[in-house]
Amino acid sequence: MILAFFHISLGQQLNLYWVHKIGVLATLLTTISGVVSVDDIWGDEWDIVLISLQSTAPFLHIGALAAITAISWLVAGYVVRREKSNFQVTVFLIYIGVLLALYLAPLTFTCPCIMDRNDLKPRPDVIGRRGAPMLAPENTLVSFNRGQQQGASSLEADVSVSVDGVPFLMRDRTLRRTTDIHKVYPARQYDDASSFNWTELRSLNAGQWFLESDPYWTVHTLTARDRSRIGNQTVCSLVEMLRLAARANRSALLNIRRPPPEHPRSRNWFMDTLWAVQKAGISQKRVTLTPDTDRGRVRGFQQTTSEKLSVEEMRQRGITSLTLHYSQASHKDIQEYLANNVSVTVYPVNQPWLYSILWCSGVPSVSSDAPQVLRKVPYPIWLMSQNAYCFIWITSDLVSFAIVLGIFSFQKWRMSGIQNYNPEQIMLSAVVRRPSRDVNIMKEKLIFSEIDNGVGSSEDLSLYPENGYASYSHGGLSR
């Protein structure tokens, strides 16, 4: 489409077949509908585009600079024409403005990985978010085992409390997605997960859904033994998960969903959690709770908040740990929190490039659904010193400027040469040398223009391109 617009701006006709027109229209409609669908399904993920620029901006800048420099050939060919118009001036000014903006664009970049290697902080710890949910069903014992095997330094779980006071692990409000409740208790499949007692919860299968739905397309990598073990998983209690963490000398991050007010354990949820911690035999200092509520009752535990607060507010509330979604964790905010001794954990971090950015930003820990991916990142994907990038930036700008200046000069010289042709020069040049493409074009334009003016007709026209001659006759007059 962009190429077609350039052709139109240069006054060239687009001789398209109906197949071309249908193809272009179908592609355009497919692209628009695809973007609308993506926005509808993953609208909250647009923030990742801006965050990704922290990693890709230096490379996108060089690519954009190369593209704009190449376009200068078309722009110059249009601007240096003999026929001047306001539109030509507008095109020229827009092009120069875009070019200057690209030359100065790196001044606005915030790229954490443009830094000295000596300033790089230690590798961020990886927290297994619900274990390793890409390799096993989330919030199950086999998932937490996989998370430990993949190098997770801590384990994160979602905790609810049953009607008889047993803390268990469940992410969703209901049990429909991750259990077979539709088979065991079909009439209660839309009930709140905390409305079940522990005996009922224990009777549910919490692993078969993973094998059937294959949410991360990883089931084919499992062995027959792994599939059999996953297929027999049940709802996991908090005690079981904490015992596993204690044996492996791991820490635990617990996202507790407080029971609703009408729940029998709505006032005793903390005592139920404390009982599970004591029964598991793990030190309270290794357990972090969220959300940051009931601080008067929660003593001995580490607490973190997922609410983005100012440094002053965190000081007033005595908060020293913060858990943020990656869309809220800007480089500037991270630096401010770290400078005030506030520990920051970012979630969910599943891609090496995002992990690299946060590593360069100095984040001490990340929560990930893919610890098996991040363990393969021993070093940031790319790291460049400020001096090296400045050299690349300035050199690219100078090379681009020289090429653009050369193209405009060449197009000016080329157009001036074509515009100076007259009939006598055409005939003389045809005799002394082989005609160039530009000369042939000028010959055809000259002949057809005179035919259109009534000097001759198409029947009287004869061309001899092999000899460089063109002649026509009209009313006894030949030329």
CSV table of C-alpha atoms in Angstrom, one decimal:
chain,number,residue,atom,x,y,z
A,1,MET,CA,0.0,0.0,0.0
A,2,ILE,CA,2.8,2.4,0.9
A,3,LEU,CA,4.6,1.6,-2.4
A,4,ALA,CA,1.3,2.3,-4.3
A,5,PHE,CA,1.0,5.7,-2.6
A,6,PHE,CA,4.5,6.6,-3.7
A,7,HIS,CA,3.7,5.6,-7.3
A,8,ILE,CA,0.6,7.8,-7.2
A,9,SER,CA,2.5,10.7,-5.7
A,10,LEU,CA,5.0,10.5,-8.6
A,11,GLY,CA,2.1,10.7,-11.1
A,12,GLN,CA,2.4,7.0,-12.2
A,13,GLN,CA,-0.7,5.0,-12.9
A,14,LEU,CA,-1.4,1.7,-11.1
A,15,ASN,CA,-2.4,-0.8,-13.8
A,16,LEU,CA,-3.8,-3.4,-11.5
A,17,TYR,CA,-5.6,-6.6,-12.5
A,18,TRP,CA,-8.8,-7.5,-10.7
A,19,VAL,CA,-6.8,-10.2,-8.9
A,20,HIS,CA,-4.5,-7.6,-7.5
A,21,LYS,CA,-7.3,-5.4,-6.3
A,22,ILE,CA,-9.1,-8.3,-4.5
A,23,GLY,CA,-5.9,-9.5,-3.0
A,24,VAL,CA,-4.9,-6.1,-1.6
A,25,LEU,CA,-8.4,-5.5,-0.2
A,26,ALA,CA,-8.6,-9.0,1.3
A,27,THR,CA,-5.2,-8.5,3.0
A,28,LEU,CA,-6.2,-5.1,4.3
A,29,LEU,CA,-9.5,-6.4,5.8
A,30,THR,CA,-7.7,-9.4,7.3
A,31,THR,CA,-5.1,-7.2,8.9
A,32,ILE,CA,-7.8,-4.8,10.4
A,33,SER,CA,-9.9,-7.6,11.7
A,34,GLY,CA,-6.9,-9.4,13.2
A,35,VAL,CA,-5.8,-6.2,15.0
A,36,VAL,CA,-9.3,-5.7,16.3
A,37,SER,CA,-9.5,-9.3,17.5
A,38,VAL,CA,-6.1,-9.1,19.2
A,39,ASP,CA,-7.2,-5.9,21.0
A,40,ASP,CA,-10.4,-7.5,22.1
A,41,ILE,CA,-8.8,-10.7,23.5
A,42,TRP,CA,-5.5,-9.3,24.8
A,43,GLY,CA,-6.2,-5.6,25.2
A,44,ASP,CA,-4.4,-5.4,28.5
A,45,GLU,CA,-1.2,-6.6,26.9
A,46,TRP,CA,-0.6,-3.5,24.8
A,47,ASP,CA,1.7,-2.2,27.5
A,48,ILE,CA,4.2,-4.8,26.5
A,49,VAL,CA,4.8,-2.9,23.2
A,50,LEU,CA,6.1,0.2,25.1
A,51,ILE,CA,8.1,-2.0,27.4
A,52,SER,CA,9.7,-3.9,24.5
A,53,LEU,CA,11.0,-0.6,23.1
A,54,GLN,CA,13.4,-0.5,26.1
A,55,SER,CA,15.0,-3.6,24.5
A,56,THR,CA,14.5,-3.0,20.8
A,57,ALA,CA,14.7,0.8,20.4
A,58,PRO,CA,18.4,1.0,19.5
A,59,PHE,CA,17.9,-1.6,16.7
A,60,LEU,CA,14.6,-0.3,15.5
A,61,HIS,CA,16.2,3.2,15.3
A,62,ILE,CA,18.9,1.9,12.9
A,63,GLY,CA,16.3,0.0,10.8
A,64,ALA,CA,14.0,3.0,10.6
A,65,LEU,CA,17.0,5.2,9.6
A,66,ALA,CA,17.9,2.8,6.8
A,67,ALA,CA,14.3,2.8,5.5
A,68,ILE,CA,13.9,6.6,5.6
A,69,THR,CA,17.3,7.0,3.9
A,70,ALA,CA,16.2,4.6,1.1
A,71,ILE,CA,13.0,6.5,0.6
A,72,SER,CA,15.0,9.6,-0.1
A,73,TRP,CA,15.4,8.3,-3.7
A,74,LEU,CA,11.7,8.6,-4.4
A,75,VAL,CA,11.3,11.8,-2.4
A,76,ALA,CA,14.2,13.5,-4.3
A,77,GLY,CA,12.9,12.3,-7.7
A,78,TYR,CA,9.5,14.0,-6.9
A,79,VAL,CA,10.8,17.2,-5.2
A,80,VAL,CA,13.4,18.2,-7.9
A,81,ARG,CA,11.0,18.2,-10.8
A,82,ARG,CA,10.8,21.3,-12.9
A,83,GLU,CA,7.1,21.8,-12.2
A,84,LYS,CA,6.9,23.2,-8.7
A,85,SER,CA,3.9,23.0,-6.4
A,86,ASN,CA,3.0,23.5,-2.8
A,87,PHE,CA,2.6,19.8,-2.4
A,88,GLN,CA,6.2,19.2,-3.4
A,89,VAL,CA,7.3,21.7,-0.7
A,90,THR,CA,5.1,20.0,1.9
A,91,VAL,CA,6.5,16.5,1.0
A,92,PHE,CA,10.0,17.9,1.3
A,93,LEU,CA,9.4,19.5,4.7
A,94,ILE,CA,7.7,16.5,6.1
A,95,TYR,CA,10.6,14.2,4.9
A,96,ILE,CA,13.2,16.5,6.5
A,97,GLY,CA,11.2,16.7,9.7
A,98,VAL,CA,11.0,12.9,10.0
A,99,LEU,CA,14.6,12.6,9.1
A,100,LEU,CA,15.7,15.1,11.8
A,101,ALA,CA,13.4,13.4,14.4
A,102,LEU,CA,15.1,10.1,13.7
A,103,TYR,CA,18.5,11.6,14.0
A,104,LEU,CA,17.7,12.9,17.4
A,105,ALA,CA,15.4,10.0,18.6
A,106,PRO,CA,18.0,8.3,20.8
A,107,LEU,CA,17.9,11.3,23.1
A,108,THR,CA,14.5,10.1,24.2
A,109,PHE,CA,15.4,6.4,24.6
A,110,THR,CA,15.4,4.7,28.0
A,111,CYS,CA,17.3,1.5,27.6
A,112,PRO,CA,18.5,-0.1,30.8
A,113,CYS,CA,20.9,-2.4,29.0
A,114,ILE,CA,22.9,0.6,27.7
A,115,MET,CA,25.3,0.6,30.7
A,116,ASP,CA,28.7,-0.3,31.8
A,117,ARG,CA,29.3,-4.0,32.5
A,118,ASN,CA,30.7,-3.2,35.9
A,119,ASP,CA,27.4,-1.7,37.0
A,120,LEU,CA,25.4,-4.8,36.2
A,121,LYS,CA,23.7,-6.1,39.4
A,122,PRO,CA,23.5,-9.9,40.3
A,123,ARG,CA,21.2,-12.1,38.4
A,124,PRO,CA,17.6,-11.8,39.6
A,125,ASP,CA,16.1,-14.7,41.6
A,126,VAL,CA,13.4,-16.6,39.9
A,127,ILE,CA,10.2,-17.3,41.8
A,128,GLY,CA,8.2,-20.3,40.5
A,129,ARG,CA,4.8,-18.8,40.0
A,130,ARG,CA,2.4,-21.6,40.9
A,131,GLY,CA,5.4,-23.9,40.5
A,132,ALA,CA,6.2,-24.5,36.8
A,133,PRO,CA,2.7,-24.3,35.2
A,134,MET,CA,4.0,-24.7,31.7
A,135,LEU,CA,5.3,-28.2,32.6
A,136,ALA,CA,2.7,-29.4,35.1
A,137,PRO,CA,-0.8,-28.3,36.3
A,138,GLU,CA,-0.5,-25.1,38.4
A,139,ASN,CA,-0.6,-25.2,42.2
A,140,THR,CA,0.0,-28.9,42.4
A,141,LEU,CA,2.8,-30.8,44.1
A,142,VAL,CA,4.3,-32.0,40.8
A,143,SER,CA,4.3,-28.4,39.5
A,144,PHE,CA,6.2,-27.1,42.6
A,145,ASN,CA,8.7,-30.0,42.2
A,146,ARG,CA,9.3,-29.1,38.6
A,147,GLY,CA,9.8,-25.5,39.6
A,148,GLN,CA,12.5,-26.4,42.1
A,149,GLN,CA,14.1,-28.7,39.5
A,150,GLN,CA,14.2,-25.7,37.1
A,151,GLY,CA,16.1,-23.5,39.5
A,152,ALA,CA,13.3,-21.5,41.2
A,153,SER,CA,14.7,-20.0,44.4
A,154,SER,CA,11.2,-19.4,45.8
A,155,LEU,CA,7.7,-20.8,45.3
A,156,GLU,CA,4.6,-18.7,44.8
A,157,ALA,CA,1.1,-20.1,45.4
A,158,ASP,CA,-2.6,-18.9,45.6
A,159,VAL,CA,-4.3,-19.8,48.8
A,160,SER,CA,-7.9,-20.2,49.7
A,161,VAL,CA,-9.5,-21.5,53.0
A,162,SER,CA,-12.1,-24.3,53.0
A,163,VAL,CA,-15.2,-24.2,55.1
A,164,ASP,CA,-13.5,-26.4,57.7
A,165,GLY,CA,-10.5,-24.2,58.0
A,166,VAL,CA,-7.9,-26.0,55.7
A,167,PRO,CA,-5.8,-23.7,53.5
A,168,PHE,CA,-5.5,-25.1,50.0
A,169,LEU,CA,-4.1,-23.9,46.7
A,170,MET,CA,-6.5,-22.6,44.0
A,171,ARG,CA,-6.1,-19.7,41.6
A,172,ASP,CA,-9.7,-19.3,40.4
A,173,ARG,CA,-12.8,-18.4,42.4
A,174,THR,CA,-14.4,-21.6,41.2
A,175,LEU,CA,-13.1,-25.2,40.6
A,176,ARG,CA,-14.3,-25.5,37.0
A,177,ARG,CA,-11.1,-24.9,35.1
A,178,THR,CA,-8.6,-26.9,37.0
A,179,THR,CA,-10.6,-29.8,38.4
A,180,ASP,CA,-13.1,-32.4,37.4
A,181,ILE,CA,-15.9,-30.9,39.5
A,182,HIS,CA,-18.3,-31.1,36.6
A,183,LYS,CA,-18.1,-34.9,37.0
A,184,VAL,CA,-18.0,-35.3,40.8
A,185,TYR,CA,-20.3,-32.3,41.8
A,186,PRO,CA,-22.0,-31.1,38.6
A,187,ALA,CA,-24.6,-29.1,40.6
A,188,ARG,CA,-21.9,-27.2,42.5
A,189,GLN,CA,-19.4,-26.4,39.7
A,190,TYR,CA,-20.2,-22.6,39.8
A,191,ASP,CA,-19.9,-22.4,43.6
A,192,ASP,CA,-17.0,-20.6,45.3
A,193,ALA,CA,-14.0,-22.9,45.8
A,194,SER,CA,-13.9,-21.9,49.5
A,195,SER,CA,-17.5,-23.3,50.0
A,196,PHE,CA,-16.2,-26.9,49.9
A,197,ASN,CA,-14.7,-28.8,52.8
A,198,TRP,CA,-11.4,-30.5,52.6
A,199,THR,CA,-12.8,-34.0,52.1
A,200,GLU,CA,-14.7,-32.8,49.1
A,201,LEU,CA,-11.7,-30.9,47.7
A,202,ARG,CA,-9.4,-33.9,48.1
A,203,SER,CA,-11.8,-36.1,46.1
A,204,LEU,CA,-11.3,-33.9,43.0
A,205,ASN,CA,-8.7,-34.6,40.2
A,206,ALA,CA,-6.5,-31.5,39.6
A,207,GLY,CA,-4.3,-32.8,36.8
A,208,GLN,CA,-6.3,-34.4,34.1
A,209,TRP,CA,-7.4,-31.0,32.7
A,210,PHE,CA,-3.8,-30.2,31.9
A,211,LEU,CA,-3.4,-33.3,29.8
A,212,GLU,CA,-6.6,-32.7,28.0
A,213,SER,CA,-6.4,-29.0,27.3
A,214,ASP,CA,-2.6,-28.7,26.9
A,215,PRO,CA,-2.7,-25.0,27.7
A,216,TYR,CA,1.0,-24.3,26.9
A,217,TRP,CA,1.5,-27.0,24.1
A,218,THR,CA,4.0,-28.9,26.3
A,219,VAL,CA,2.2,-32.2,26.9
A,220,HIS,CA,4.0,-33.8,23.9
A,221,THR,CA,7.3,-33.3,25.8
A,222,LEU,CA,6.2,-35.4,28.8
A,223,THR,CA,7.1,-39.0,29.3
A,224,ALA,CA,4.5,-41.7,29.9
A,225,ARG,CA,5.5,-41.7,33.6
A,226,ASP,CA,5.1,-37.9,33.9
A,227,ARG,CA,1.6,-38.1,32.3
A,228,SER,CA,0.5,-40.8,34.7
A,229,ARG,CA,1.7,-38.8,37.6
A,230,ILE,CA,0.1,-35.6,36.4
A,231,GLY,CA,-3.2,-37.4,35.7
A,232,ASN,CA,-3.4,-38.5,39.4
A,233,GLN,CA,-2.9,-35.1,41.0
A,234,THR,CA,-5.4,-33.8,43.5
A,235,VAL,CA,-6.0,-30.4,45.1
A,236,CYS,CA,-2.9,-29.5,47.1
A,237,SER,CA,-3.0,-28.2,50.6
A,238,LEU,CA,-0.8,-25.3,51.9
A,239,VAL,CA,0.9,-27.7,54.4
A,240,GLU,CA,2.0,-30.0,51.6
A,241,MET,CA,3.4,-27.1,49.6
A,242,LEU,CA,5.3,-25.5,52.6
A,243,ARG,CA,6.8,-28.9,53.6
A,244,LEU,CA,8.2,-29.3,50.1
A,245,ALA,CA,9.7,-25.7,50.3
A,246,ALA,CA,11.1,-26.4,53.7
A,247,ARG,CA,12.8,-29.6,52.6
A,248,ALA,CA,14.4,-27.8,49.6
A,249,ASN,CA,15.3,-24.8,51.7
A,250,ARG,CA,13.1,-22.6,49.6
A,251,SER,CA,11.1,-19.5,50.5
A,252,ALA,CA,7.4,-19.2,49.8
A,253,LEU,CA,5.2,-16.3,48.6
A,254,LEU,CA,1.5,-16.7,49.4
A,255,ASN,CA,-1.2,-14.8,47.7
A,256,ILE,CA,-4.1,-15.3,50.1
A,257,ARG,CA,-7.7,-14.8,49.0
A,258,ARG,CA,-9.5,-13.9,52.1
A,259,PRO,CA,-12.9,-15.7,52.6
A,260,PRO,CA,-16.1,-13.7,52.0
A,261,PRO,CA,-17.8,-12.2,55.1
A,262,GLU,CA,-20.4,-15.0,55.3
A,263,HIS,CA,-17.7,-17.7,55.3
A,264,PRO,CA,-17.3,-19.6,58.5
A,265,ARG,CA,-13.6,-18.9,58.6
A,266,SER,CA,-13.8,-15.2,57.6
A,267,ARG,CA,-12.4,-14.1,60.9
A,268,ASN,CA,-10.0,-17.0,61.5
A,269,TRP,CA,-8.2,-17.1,58.1
A,270,PHE,CA,-4.9,-15.9,59.6
A,271,MET,CA,-5.0,-18.5,62.4
A,272,ASP,CA,-5.6,-21.2,59.8
A,273,THR,CA,-2.6,-19.9,57.8
A,274,LEU,CA,-0.4,-19.7,60.9
A,275,TRP,CA,-1.4,-23.3,61.9
A,276,ALA,CA,-0.4,-24.5,58.4
A,277,VAL,CA,3.0,-22.8,58.6
A,278,GLN,CA,3.7,-24.2,62.0
A,279,LYS,CA,2.6,-27.7,61.0
A,280,ALA,CA,4.8,-27.6,57.8
A,281,GLY,CA,7.9,-26.8,60.0
A,282,ILE,CA,9.1,-23.8,57.8
A,283,SER,CA,10.5,-20.7,59.4
A,284,GLN,CA,8.0,-17.7,59.3
A,285,LYS,CA,10.9,-15.5,58.0
A,286,ARG,CA,10.9,-17.6,54.8
A,287,VAL,CA,7.1,-17.0,54.3
A,288,THR,CA,5.9,-13.8,52.6
A,289,LEU,CA,2.2,-12.9,52.6
A,290,THR,CA,0.1,-10.7,50.3
A,291,PRO,CA,-2.0,-8.7,50.2
A,292,ASP,CA,-0.7,-6.2,52.7
A,293,THR,CA,-3.6,-6.2,55.2
A,294,ASP,CA,-4.1,-6.9,58.9
A,295,ARG,CA,-0.5,-5.8,59.7
A,296,GLY,CA,-1.4,-5.7,63.4
A,297,ARG,CA,-2.2,-9.4,63.3
A,298,VAL,CA,0.4,-10.6,60.8
A,299,ARG,CA,3.6,-10.6,62.9
A,300,GLY,CA,6.6,-12.6,62.3
A,301,PHE,CA,5.8,-12.9,58.5
A,302,GLN,CA,7.3,-10.9,55.7
A,303,GLN,CA,4.6,-8.9,53.9
A,304,THR,CA,4.5,-7.5,50.4
A,305,THR,CA,2.0,-5.3,48.6
A,306,SER,CA,0.9,-5.5,44.9
A,307,GLU,CA,-0.4,-1.9,45.0
A,308,LYS,CA,2.0,0.6,43.5
A,309,LEU,CA,2.6,3.2,46.2
A,310,SER,CA,4.9,6.2,46.5
A,311,VAL,CA,8.0,5.9,48.6
A,312,GLU,CA,6.5,8.2,51.2
A,313,GLU,CA,3.4,6.0,51.6
A,314,MET,CA,5.5,2.9,51.9
A,315,ARG,CA,7.5,4.4,54.6
A,316,GLN,CA,4.4,5.4,56.5
A,317,ARG,CA,3.0,1.9,56.3
A,318,GLY,CA,6.3,0.3,57.0
A,319,ILE,CA,6.4,-1.7,53.7
A,320,THR,CA,9.8,-2.8,52.5
A,321,SER,CA,8.7,-5.2,49.7
A,322,LEU,CA,6.7,-4.6,46.5
A,323,THR,CA,5.3,-6.9,43.9
A,324,LEU,CA,4.4,-5.2,40.6
A,325,HIS,CA,3.0,-6.2,37.3
A,326,TYR,CA,5.6,-5.7,34.5
A,327,SER,CA,3.4,-3.0,33.0
A,328,GLN,CA,3.7,-0.9,36.2
A,329,ALA,CA,7.5,-1.4,36.6
A,330,SER,CA,9.2,1.4,34.7
A,331,HIS,CA,12.9,1.8,34.9
A,332,LYS,CA,12.6,5.1,36.7
A,333,ASP,CA,10.3,3.7,39.4
A,334,ILE,CA,12.5,0.7,39.9
A,335,GLN,CA,15.5,2.8,40.5
A,336,GLU,CA,13.7,5.0,42.9
A,337,TYR,CA,12.4,2.0,45.0
A,338,LEU,CA,15.8,0.4,45.1
A,339,ALA,CA,17.5,3.6,46.1
A,340,ASN,CA,15.1,3.7,49.1
A,341,ASN,CA,15.8,0.1,50.1
A,342,VAL,CA,12.5,-1.3,48.8
A,343,SER,CA,12.7,-4.8,47.4
A,344,VAL,CA,10.9,-5.1,44.1
A,345,THR,CA,9.5,-8.3,42.5
A,346,VAL,CA,8.1,-8.1,39.0
A,347,TYR,CA,5.5,-10.6,37.5
A,348,PRO,CA,4.9,-12.4,35.2
A,349,VAL,CA,8.3,-12.6,33.5
A,350,ASN,CA,8.4,-15.4,31.0
A,351,GLN,CA,10.5,-14.2,28.2
A,352,PRO,CA,14.3,-13.8,28.1
A,353,TRP,CA,14.2,-10.3,26.7
A,354,LEU,CA,12.0,-9.0,29.5
A,355,TYR,CA,14.1,-10.8,32.1
A,356,SER,CA,17.2,-9.1,30.6
A,357,ILE,CA,15.7,-5.7,30.8
A,358,LEU,CA,14.7,-6.2,34.5
A,359,TRP,CA,18.2,-7.6,35.2
A,360,CYS,CA,19.8,-4.5,33.8
A,361,SER,CA,17.3,-2.4,35.8
A,362,GLY,CA,18.6,-4.0,39.0
A,363,VAL,CA,15.4,-5.9,40.0
A,364,PRO,CA,16.3,-8.4,42.7
A,365,SER,CA,13.6,-11.0,41.8
A,366,VAL,CA,11.0,-11.9,39.3
A,367,SER,CA,8.0,-14.2,39.4
A,368,SER,CA,7.7,-16.5,36.4
A,369,ASP,CA,5.5,-19.1,34.9
A,370,ALA,CA,8.5,-20.4,32.9
A,371,PRO,CA,11.5,-21.0,35.2
A,372,GLN,CA,12.7,-23.6,32.7
A,373,VAL,CA,13.1,-20.7,30.1
A,374,LEU,CA,14.8,-18.2,32.4
A,375,ARG,CA,17.3,-20.7,33.7
A,376,LYS,CA,18.9,-20.7,30.2
A,377,VAL,CA,19.6,-16.9,30.5
A,378,PRO,CA,23.0,-16.7,32.2
A,379,TYR,CA,23.6,-13.1,31.0
A,380,PRO,CA,21.5,-10.3,29.5
A,381,ILE,CA,20.7,-10.8,25.9
A,382,TRP,CA,22.6,-7.7,25.0
A,383,LEU,CA,24.6,-5.2,26.9
A,384,MET,CA,26.3,-2.1,25.5
A,385,SER,CA,28.3,0.7,27.0
A,386,GLN,CA,27.1,4.3,26.7
A,387,ASN,CA,30.2,5.3,24.7
A,388,ALA,CA,29.8,2.4,22.2
A,389,TYR,CA,26.1,3.3,21.6
A,390,CYS,CA,26.9,6.9,21.1
A,391,PHE,CA,29.5,6.0,18.5
A,392,ILE,CA,27.0,3.8,16.6
A,393,TRP,CA,24.3,6.4,16.8
A,394,ILE,CA,26.4,9.3,15.6
A,395,THR,CA,28.0,7.2,12.8
A,396,SER,CA,24.7,6.0,11.6
A,397,ASP,CA,23.3,9.6,11.4
A,398,LEU,CA,26.4,10.9,9.5
A,399,VAL,CA,26.3,8.0,7.0
A,400,SER,CA,22.5,8.5,6.5
A,401,PHE,CA,23.0,12.3,6.0
A,402,ALA,CA,25.8,11.8,3.5
A,403,ILE,CA,23.7,9.3,1.5
A,404,VAL,CA,20.6,11.5,1.5
A,405,LEU,CA,22.6,14.5,0.4
A,406,GLY,CA,24.2,12.5,-2.4
A,407,ILE,CA,20.9,11.1,-3.6
A,408,PHE,CA,19.3,14.6,-3.8
A,409,SER,CA,22.3,15.9,-5.6
A,410,PHE,CA,22.3,13.1,-8.1
A,411,GLN,CA,18.6,13.4,-8.7
A,412,LYS,CA,19.0,17.1,-9.3
A,413,TRP,CA,21.8,16.6,-11.8
A,414,ARG,CA,19.8,13.8,-13.5
A,415,MET,CA,16.6,15.8,-13.9
A,416,SER,CA,18.4,18.9,-15.1
A,417,GLY,CA,20.1,16.8,-17.8
A,418,ILE,CA,16.8,15.3,-19.0
A,419,GLN,CA,15.0,18.7,-19.0
A,420,ASN,CA,17.7,20.3,-21.3
A,421,TYR,CA,17.0,17.9,-24.2
A,422,ASN,CA,15.6,19.5,-27.4
A,423,PRO,CA,14.8,17.9,-30.8
A,424,GLU,CA,18.1,18.9,-32.4
A,425,GLN,CA,20.1,17.5,-29.5
A,426,ILE,CA,18.2,14.3,-29.7
A,427,MET,CA,18.9,13.7,-33.4
A,428,LEU,CA,22.6,14.7,-33.0
A,429,SER,CA,23.1,12.4,-30.0
A,430,ALA,CA,21.4,9.6,-31.8
A,431,VAL,CA,24.0,9.8,-34.6
A,432,VAL,CA,27.1,10.0,-32.5
A,433,ARG,CA,26.3,7.5,-29.7
A,434,ARG,CA,23.9,4.8,-28.7
A,435,PRO,CA,20.7,6.3,-27.2
A,436,SER,CA,20.2,6.0,-23.5
A,437,ARG,CA,16.9,5.1,-21.9
A,438,ASP,CA,16.2,8.7,-21.0
A,439,VAL,CA,16.9,9.8,-24.6
A,440,ASN,CA,14.4,7.2,-25.9
A,441,ILE,CA,11.8,8.4,-23.5
A,442,MET,CA,12.3,12.0,-24.6
A,443,LYS,CA,12.0,10.9,-28.2
A,444,GLU,CA,8.7,9.2,-27.6
A,445,LYS,CA,7.3,12.1,-25.6
A,446,LEU,CA,8.4,14.6,-28.4
A,447,ILE,CA,6.8,12.6,-31.2
A,448,PHE,CA,3.5,11.8,-29.4
A,449,SER,CA,3.2,15.4,-28.2
A,450,GLU,CA,3.5,16.7,-31.8
A,451,ILE,CA,1.0,14.0,-33.0
A,452,ASP,CA,-1.5,15.2,-30.3
A,453,ASN,CA,-1.0,18.7,-31.6
A,454,GLY,CA,-2.2,17.7,-35.0
A,455,VAL,CA,1.1,17.5,-36.8
A,456,GLY,CA,0.7,13.8,-37.7
A,457,SER,CA,-1.2,10.7,-36.9
A,458,SER,CA,-0.3,7.3,-35.5
A,459,GLU,CA,-0.5,5.8,-39.0
A,460,ASP,CA,2.2,8.1,-40.2
A,461,LEU,CA,4.6,7.3,-37.4
A,462,SER,CA,7.7,5.1,-37.9
A,463,LEU,CA,10.3,4.4,-35.2
A,464,TYR,CA,13.8,3.0,-35.7
A,465,PRO,CA,15.1,2.5,-32.1
A,466,GLU,CA,17.9,0.3,-33.3
A,467,ASN,CA,19.4,3.2,-35.2
A,468,GLY,CA,18.3,5.9,-32.8
A,469,TYR,CA,16.0,7.5,-35.4
A,470,ALA,CA,12.3,8.5,-35.2
A,471,SER,CA,10.4,9.9,-38.2
A,472,TYR,CA,6.9,10.8,-39.3
A,473,SER,CA,5.3,12.2,-42.4
A,474,HIS,CA,2.2,14.4,-42.9
A,475,GLY,CA,0.9,16.1,-46.0
A,476,GLY,CA,4.1,15.6,-47.9
A,477,LEU,CA,6.2,16.9,-45.1
A,478,SER,CA,8.6,14.4,-43.5
A,479,ARG,CA,10.8,14.9,-40.5
